[in-house]
mmCIF file of C-alpha atoms in Angstrom:
data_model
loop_
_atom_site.group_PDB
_atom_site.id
_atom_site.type_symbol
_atom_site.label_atom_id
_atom_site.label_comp_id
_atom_site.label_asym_id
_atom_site.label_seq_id
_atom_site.Cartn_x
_atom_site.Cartn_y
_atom_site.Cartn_z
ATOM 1 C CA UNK A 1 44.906 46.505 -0.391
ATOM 2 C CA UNK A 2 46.075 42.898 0.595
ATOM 3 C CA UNK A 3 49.434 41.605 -0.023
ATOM 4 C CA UNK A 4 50.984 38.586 -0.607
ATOM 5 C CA UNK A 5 54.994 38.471 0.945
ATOM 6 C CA UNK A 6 56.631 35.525 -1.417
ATOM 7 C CA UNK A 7 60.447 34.879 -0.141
ATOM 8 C CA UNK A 8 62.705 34.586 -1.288
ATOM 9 C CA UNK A 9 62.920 37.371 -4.206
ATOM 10 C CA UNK A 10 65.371 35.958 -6.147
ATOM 11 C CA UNK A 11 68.010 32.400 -5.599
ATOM 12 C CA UNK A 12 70.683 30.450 -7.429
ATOM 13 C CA UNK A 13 70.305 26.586 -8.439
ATOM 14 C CA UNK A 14 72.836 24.203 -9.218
ATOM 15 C CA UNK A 15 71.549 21.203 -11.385
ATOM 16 C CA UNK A 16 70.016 19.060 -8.482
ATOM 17 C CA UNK A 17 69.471 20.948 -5.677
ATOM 18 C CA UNK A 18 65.668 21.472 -4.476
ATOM 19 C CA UNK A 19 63.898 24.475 -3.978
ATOM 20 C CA UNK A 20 61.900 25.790 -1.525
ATOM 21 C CA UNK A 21 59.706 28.958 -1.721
ATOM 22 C CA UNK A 22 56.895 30.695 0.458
ATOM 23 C CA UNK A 23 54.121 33.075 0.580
ATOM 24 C CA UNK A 24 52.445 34.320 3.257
ATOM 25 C CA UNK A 25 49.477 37.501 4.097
ATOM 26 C CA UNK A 26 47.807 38.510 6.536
ATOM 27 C CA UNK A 27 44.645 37.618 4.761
ATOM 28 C CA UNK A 28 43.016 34.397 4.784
ATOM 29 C CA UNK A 29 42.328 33.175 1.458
ATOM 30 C CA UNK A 30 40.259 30.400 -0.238
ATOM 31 C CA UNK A 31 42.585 29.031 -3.107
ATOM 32 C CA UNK A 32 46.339 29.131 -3.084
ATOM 33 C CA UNK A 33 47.974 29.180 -6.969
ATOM 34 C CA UNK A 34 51.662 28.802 -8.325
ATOM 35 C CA UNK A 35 52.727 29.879 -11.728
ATOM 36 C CA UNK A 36 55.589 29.869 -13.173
ATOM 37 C CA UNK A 37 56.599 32.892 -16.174
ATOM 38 C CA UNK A 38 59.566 32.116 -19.101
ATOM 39 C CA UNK A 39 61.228 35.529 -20.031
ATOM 40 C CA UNK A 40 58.910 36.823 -22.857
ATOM 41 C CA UNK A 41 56.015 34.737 -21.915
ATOM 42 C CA UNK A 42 52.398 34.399 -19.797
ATOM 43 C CA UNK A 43 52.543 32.825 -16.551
ATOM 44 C CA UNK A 44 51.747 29.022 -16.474
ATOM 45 C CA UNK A 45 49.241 27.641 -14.137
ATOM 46 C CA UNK A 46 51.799 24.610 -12.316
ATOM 47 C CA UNK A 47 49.488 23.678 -8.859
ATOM 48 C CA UNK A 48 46.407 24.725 -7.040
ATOM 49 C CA UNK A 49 45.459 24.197 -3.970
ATOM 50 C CA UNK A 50 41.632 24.284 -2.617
ATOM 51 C CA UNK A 51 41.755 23.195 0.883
ATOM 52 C CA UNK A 52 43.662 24.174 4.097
ATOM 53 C CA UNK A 53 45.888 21.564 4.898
ATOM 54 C CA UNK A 54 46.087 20.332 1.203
ATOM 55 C CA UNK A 55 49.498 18.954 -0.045
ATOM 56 C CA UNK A 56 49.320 18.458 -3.853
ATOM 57 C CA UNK A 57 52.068 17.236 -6.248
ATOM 58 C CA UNK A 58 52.898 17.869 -10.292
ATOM 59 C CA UNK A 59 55.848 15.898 -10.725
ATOM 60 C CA UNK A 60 59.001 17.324 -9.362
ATOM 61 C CA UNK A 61 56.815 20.131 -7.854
ATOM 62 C CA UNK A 62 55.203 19.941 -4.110
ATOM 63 C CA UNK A 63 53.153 22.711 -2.885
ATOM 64 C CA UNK A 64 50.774 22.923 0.564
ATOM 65 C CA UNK A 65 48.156 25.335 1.350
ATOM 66 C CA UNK A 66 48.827 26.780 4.827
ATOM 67 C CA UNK A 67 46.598 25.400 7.594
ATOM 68 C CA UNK A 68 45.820 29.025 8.598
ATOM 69 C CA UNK A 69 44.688 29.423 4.980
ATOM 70 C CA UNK A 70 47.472 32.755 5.238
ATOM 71 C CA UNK A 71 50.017 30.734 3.729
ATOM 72 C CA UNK A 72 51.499 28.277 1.063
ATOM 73 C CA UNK A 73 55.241 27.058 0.079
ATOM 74 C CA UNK A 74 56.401 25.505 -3.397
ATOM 75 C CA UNK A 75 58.808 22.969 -3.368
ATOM 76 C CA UNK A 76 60.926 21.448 -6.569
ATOM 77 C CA UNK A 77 63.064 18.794 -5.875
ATOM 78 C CA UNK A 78 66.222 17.804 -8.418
ATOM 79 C CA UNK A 79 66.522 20.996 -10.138
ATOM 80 C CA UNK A 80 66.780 21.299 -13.852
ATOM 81 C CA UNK A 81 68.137 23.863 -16.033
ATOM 82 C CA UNK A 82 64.563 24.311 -17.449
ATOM 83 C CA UNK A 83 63.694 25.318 -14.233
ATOM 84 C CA UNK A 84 65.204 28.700 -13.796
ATOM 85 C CA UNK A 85 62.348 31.739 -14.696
ATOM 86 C CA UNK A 86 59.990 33.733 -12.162
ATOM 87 C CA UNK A 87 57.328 31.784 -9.853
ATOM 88 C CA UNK A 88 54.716 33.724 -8.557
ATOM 89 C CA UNK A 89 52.073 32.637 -5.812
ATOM 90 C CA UNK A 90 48.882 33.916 -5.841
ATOM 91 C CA UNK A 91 45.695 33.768 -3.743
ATOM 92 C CA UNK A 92 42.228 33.990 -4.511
ATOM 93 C CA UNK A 93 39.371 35.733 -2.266
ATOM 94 C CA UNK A 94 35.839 35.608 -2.338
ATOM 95 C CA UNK A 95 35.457 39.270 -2.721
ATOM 96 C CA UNK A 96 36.438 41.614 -5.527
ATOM 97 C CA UNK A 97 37.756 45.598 -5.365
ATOM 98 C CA UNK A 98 40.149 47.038 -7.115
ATOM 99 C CA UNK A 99 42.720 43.754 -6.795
ATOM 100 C CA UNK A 100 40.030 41.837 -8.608
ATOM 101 C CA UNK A 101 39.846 38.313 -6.670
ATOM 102 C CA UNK A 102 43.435 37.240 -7.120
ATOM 103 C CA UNK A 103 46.416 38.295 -5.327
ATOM 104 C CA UNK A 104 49.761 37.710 -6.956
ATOM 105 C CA UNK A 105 53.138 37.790 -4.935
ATOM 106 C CA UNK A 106 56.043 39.682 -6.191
ATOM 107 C CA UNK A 107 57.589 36.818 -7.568
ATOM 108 C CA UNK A 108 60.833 33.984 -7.050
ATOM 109 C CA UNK A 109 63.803 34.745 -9.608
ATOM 110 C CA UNK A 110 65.203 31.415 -9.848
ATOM 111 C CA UNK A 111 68.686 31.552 -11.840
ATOM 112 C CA UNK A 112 71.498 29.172 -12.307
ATOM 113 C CA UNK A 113 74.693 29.143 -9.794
ATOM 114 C CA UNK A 114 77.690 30.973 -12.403
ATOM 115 C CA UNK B 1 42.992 23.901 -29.528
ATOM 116 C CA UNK B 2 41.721 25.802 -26.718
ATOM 117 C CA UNK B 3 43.587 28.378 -24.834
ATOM 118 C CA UNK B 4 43.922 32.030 -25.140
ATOM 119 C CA UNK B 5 45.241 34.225 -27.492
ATOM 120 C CA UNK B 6 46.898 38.087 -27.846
ATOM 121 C CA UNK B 7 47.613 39.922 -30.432
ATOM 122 C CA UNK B 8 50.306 40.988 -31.440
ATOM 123 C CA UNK B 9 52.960 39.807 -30.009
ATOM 124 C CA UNK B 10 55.412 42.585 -30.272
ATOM 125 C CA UNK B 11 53.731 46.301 -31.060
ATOM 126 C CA UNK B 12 55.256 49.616 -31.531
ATOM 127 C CA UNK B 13 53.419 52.679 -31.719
ATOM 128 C CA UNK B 14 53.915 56.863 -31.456
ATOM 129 C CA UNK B 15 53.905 58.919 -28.309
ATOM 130 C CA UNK B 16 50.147 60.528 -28.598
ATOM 131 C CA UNK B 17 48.298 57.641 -30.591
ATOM 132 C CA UNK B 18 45.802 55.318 -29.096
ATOM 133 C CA UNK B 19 46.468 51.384 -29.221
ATOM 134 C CA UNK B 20 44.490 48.426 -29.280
ATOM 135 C CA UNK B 21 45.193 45.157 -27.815
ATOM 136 C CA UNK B 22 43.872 42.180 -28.662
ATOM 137 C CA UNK B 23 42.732 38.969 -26.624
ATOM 138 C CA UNK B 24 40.617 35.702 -27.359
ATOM 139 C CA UNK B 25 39.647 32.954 -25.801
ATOM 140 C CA UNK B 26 37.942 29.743 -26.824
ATOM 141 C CA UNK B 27 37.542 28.376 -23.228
ATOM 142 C CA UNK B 28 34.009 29.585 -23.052
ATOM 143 C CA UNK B 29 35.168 31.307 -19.652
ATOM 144 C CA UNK B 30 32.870 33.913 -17.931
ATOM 145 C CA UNK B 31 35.542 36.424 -16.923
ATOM 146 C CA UNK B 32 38.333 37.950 -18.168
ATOM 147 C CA UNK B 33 41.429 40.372 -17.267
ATOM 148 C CA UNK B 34 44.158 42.306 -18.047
ATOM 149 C CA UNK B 35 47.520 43.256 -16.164
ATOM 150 C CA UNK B 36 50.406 45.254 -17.122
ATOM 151 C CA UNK B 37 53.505 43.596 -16.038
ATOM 152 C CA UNK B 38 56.743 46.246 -15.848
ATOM 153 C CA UNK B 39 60.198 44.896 -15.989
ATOM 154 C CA UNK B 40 61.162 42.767 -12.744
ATOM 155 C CA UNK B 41 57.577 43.933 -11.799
ATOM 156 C CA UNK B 42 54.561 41.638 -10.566
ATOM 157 C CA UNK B 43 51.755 41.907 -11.883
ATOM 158 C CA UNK B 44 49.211 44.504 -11.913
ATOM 159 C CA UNK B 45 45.485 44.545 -12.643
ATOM 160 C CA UNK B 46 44.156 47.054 -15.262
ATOM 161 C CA UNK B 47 40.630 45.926 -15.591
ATOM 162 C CA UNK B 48 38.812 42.654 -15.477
ATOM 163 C CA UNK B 49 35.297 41.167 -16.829
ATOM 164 C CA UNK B 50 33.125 38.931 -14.614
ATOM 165 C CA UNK B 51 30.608 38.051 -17.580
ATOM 166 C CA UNK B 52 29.628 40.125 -21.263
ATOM 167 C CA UNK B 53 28.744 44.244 -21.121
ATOM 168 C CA UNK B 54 29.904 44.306 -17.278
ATOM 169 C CA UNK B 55 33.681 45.397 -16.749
ATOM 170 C CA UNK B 56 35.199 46.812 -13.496
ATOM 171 C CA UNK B 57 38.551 49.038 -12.847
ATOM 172 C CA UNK B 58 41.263 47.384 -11.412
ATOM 173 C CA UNK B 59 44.340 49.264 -9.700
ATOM 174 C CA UNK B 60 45.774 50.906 -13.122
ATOM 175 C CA UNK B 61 42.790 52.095 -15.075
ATOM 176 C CA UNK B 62 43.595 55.272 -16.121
ATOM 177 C CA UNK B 63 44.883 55.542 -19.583
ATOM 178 C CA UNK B 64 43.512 52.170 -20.467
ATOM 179 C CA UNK B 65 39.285 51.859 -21.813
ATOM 180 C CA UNK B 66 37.905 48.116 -22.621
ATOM 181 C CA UNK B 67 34.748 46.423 -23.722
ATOM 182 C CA UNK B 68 33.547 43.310 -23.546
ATOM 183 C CA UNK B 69 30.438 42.782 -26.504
ATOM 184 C CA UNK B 70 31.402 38.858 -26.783
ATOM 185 C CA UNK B 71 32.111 36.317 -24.353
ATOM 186 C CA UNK B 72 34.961 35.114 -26.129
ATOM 187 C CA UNK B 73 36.735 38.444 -26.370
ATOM 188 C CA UNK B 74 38.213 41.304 -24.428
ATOM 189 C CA UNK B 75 40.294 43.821 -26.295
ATOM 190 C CA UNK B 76 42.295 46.506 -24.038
ATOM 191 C CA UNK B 77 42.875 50.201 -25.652
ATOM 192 C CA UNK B 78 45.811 52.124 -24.551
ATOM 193 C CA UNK B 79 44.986 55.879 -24.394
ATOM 194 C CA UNK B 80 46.976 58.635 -25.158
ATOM 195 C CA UNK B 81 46.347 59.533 -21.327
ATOM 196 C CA UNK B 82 48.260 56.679 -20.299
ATOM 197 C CA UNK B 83 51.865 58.641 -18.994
ATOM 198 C CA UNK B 84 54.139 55.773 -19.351
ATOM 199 C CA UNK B 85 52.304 53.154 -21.715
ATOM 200 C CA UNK B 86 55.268 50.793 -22.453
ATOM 201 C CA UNK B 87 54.829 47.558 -20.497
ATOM 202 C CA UNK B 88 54.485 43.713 -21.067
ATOM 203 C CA UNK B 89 50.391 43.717 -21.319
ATOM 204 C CA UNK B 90 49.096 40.019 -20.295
ATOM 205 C CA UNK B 91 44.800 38.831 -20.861
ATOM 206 C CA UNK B 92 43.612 36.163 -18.542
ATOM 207 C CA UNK B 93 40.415 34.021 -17.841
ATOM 208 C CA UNK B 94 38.689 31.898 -16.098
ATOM 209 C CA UNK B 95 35.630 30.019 -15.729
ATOM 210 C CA UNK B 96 34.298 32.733 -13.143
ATOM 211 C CA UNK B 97 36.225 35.453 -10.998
ATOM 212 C CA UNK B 98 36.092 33.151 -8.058
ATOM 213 C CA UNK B 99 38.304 30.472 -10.033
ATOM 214 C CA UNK B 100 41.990 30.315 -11.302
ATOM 215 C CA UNK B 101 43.221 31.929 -14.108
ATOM 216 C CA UNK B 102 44.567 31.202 -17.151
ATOM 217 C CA UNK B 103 47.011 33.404 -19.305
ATOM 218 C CA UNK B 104 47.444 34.346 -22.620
ATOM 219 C CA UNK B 105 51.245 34.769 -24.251
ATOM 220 C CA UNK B 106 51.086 38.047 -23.742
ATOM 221 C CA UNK B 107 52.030 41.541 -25.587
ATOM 222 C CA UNK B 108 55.134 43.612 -25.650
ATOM 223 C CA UNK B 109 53.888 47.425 -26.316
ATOM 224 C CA UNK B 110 56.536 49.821 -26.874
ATOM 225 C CA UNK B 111 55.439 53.757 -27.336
ATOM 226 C CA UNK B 112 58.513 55.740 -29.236
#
């Protein structure tokens, strides 16, 4: 099936810092999607992104969808403590299958610097 | 308030006996889904719902049956066929399956 490669898998933030992760396939897809999950909870919808090219904000959060359509990266700028959980990417196709239409990613672990 | 909703949040059930998950939504959304999510684990798709008395397999159906007899709702039984049943279990929708999804809080089944 298609796969989505989100790096990095896991990174520590100190208050301030920004953030940069990435997803990329080898399949072209039509929407691009970042959530982000709390411990415990659902994932939460945070950006999407429609059109190649397309650089859309939501506050502190940046994220572009590839020009190759195979690609997008999430940016946060000045960290938070509220930040830290598990972003995933995901993509959407126009076809179904056993994946359904969306793709997810494995996931971003972002924790706090001890 | 719109939005979607599972039930319970925490369940605990027997090794052998079939369970029933619960999820609603009030977004008048076509489709509808369900993933298991394992620990440190992305997530997987069970089965999902593109519109009312039409459901298709996903990855992970075996062990798991659903229906879908209202619009609105899209409850997930875990059978006694399922080998290892205990999982974070998360419902989604969205308006159709070619648009982004929306989650529910999600349930925590644990089989003793």
């Amino acid at each position: 099936g298609q796969q989505l490669n989100q790096s990095p898998q896991s990174m520590f933030i100190q208050e301030g810092e920004d953030v940069s992760m990435n997803c990329t396939s080898s399949s072209i897809f039509n929407t691009w999607l970042w959530y982000k999950q709390d411990p415990g909870e659902g994932p939460v919808l945070l950006i999407a992104l429609y059109k190649a090219g397309e650089l859309t904000s939501n506050g502190r959060l940046t994220a572009q969808f590839g020009i190759t359509r195979k690609d997008s990266f999430l940016n946060i700028s000045a960290s938070i403590p509220s930040d830290v959980g598990i972003y995933f990417c995901a993509g959407l196709t126009g076809y179904g299958g056993s994946q359904g239409n969306l793709i997810f990613g494995k996931g971003t672990k972002l924790s706090v610097k001890p | 308030d719109g939005g979607i909703t599972q039930s319970p949040k925490y369940l605990f059930r027997k090794e052998g006996q079939n369970v029933t998950l619960s999820c609603e939504q009030n977004l008048n959304h076509d489709a509808m889904y369900w993933y298991r999510q394992d620990p440190g684990q992305g997530l997987r798709l069970i089965y999902y719902s593109q519109i009312v008395n039409d459901f298709q397999k996903g990855d992970i159906a075996e062990g798991y049956s659903v229906s879908r007899e209202k619009k609105e709702s899209f409850p997930l039984t875990v059978t006694s066929a399922q080998k290892n049943p205990t999982a974070f279990y998360l419902c989604a929708s969205s308006i159709t399956v070619y648009n982004e999804q929306f989650f529910g809080p999600g349930t925590r089944l644990t089989v003793l």
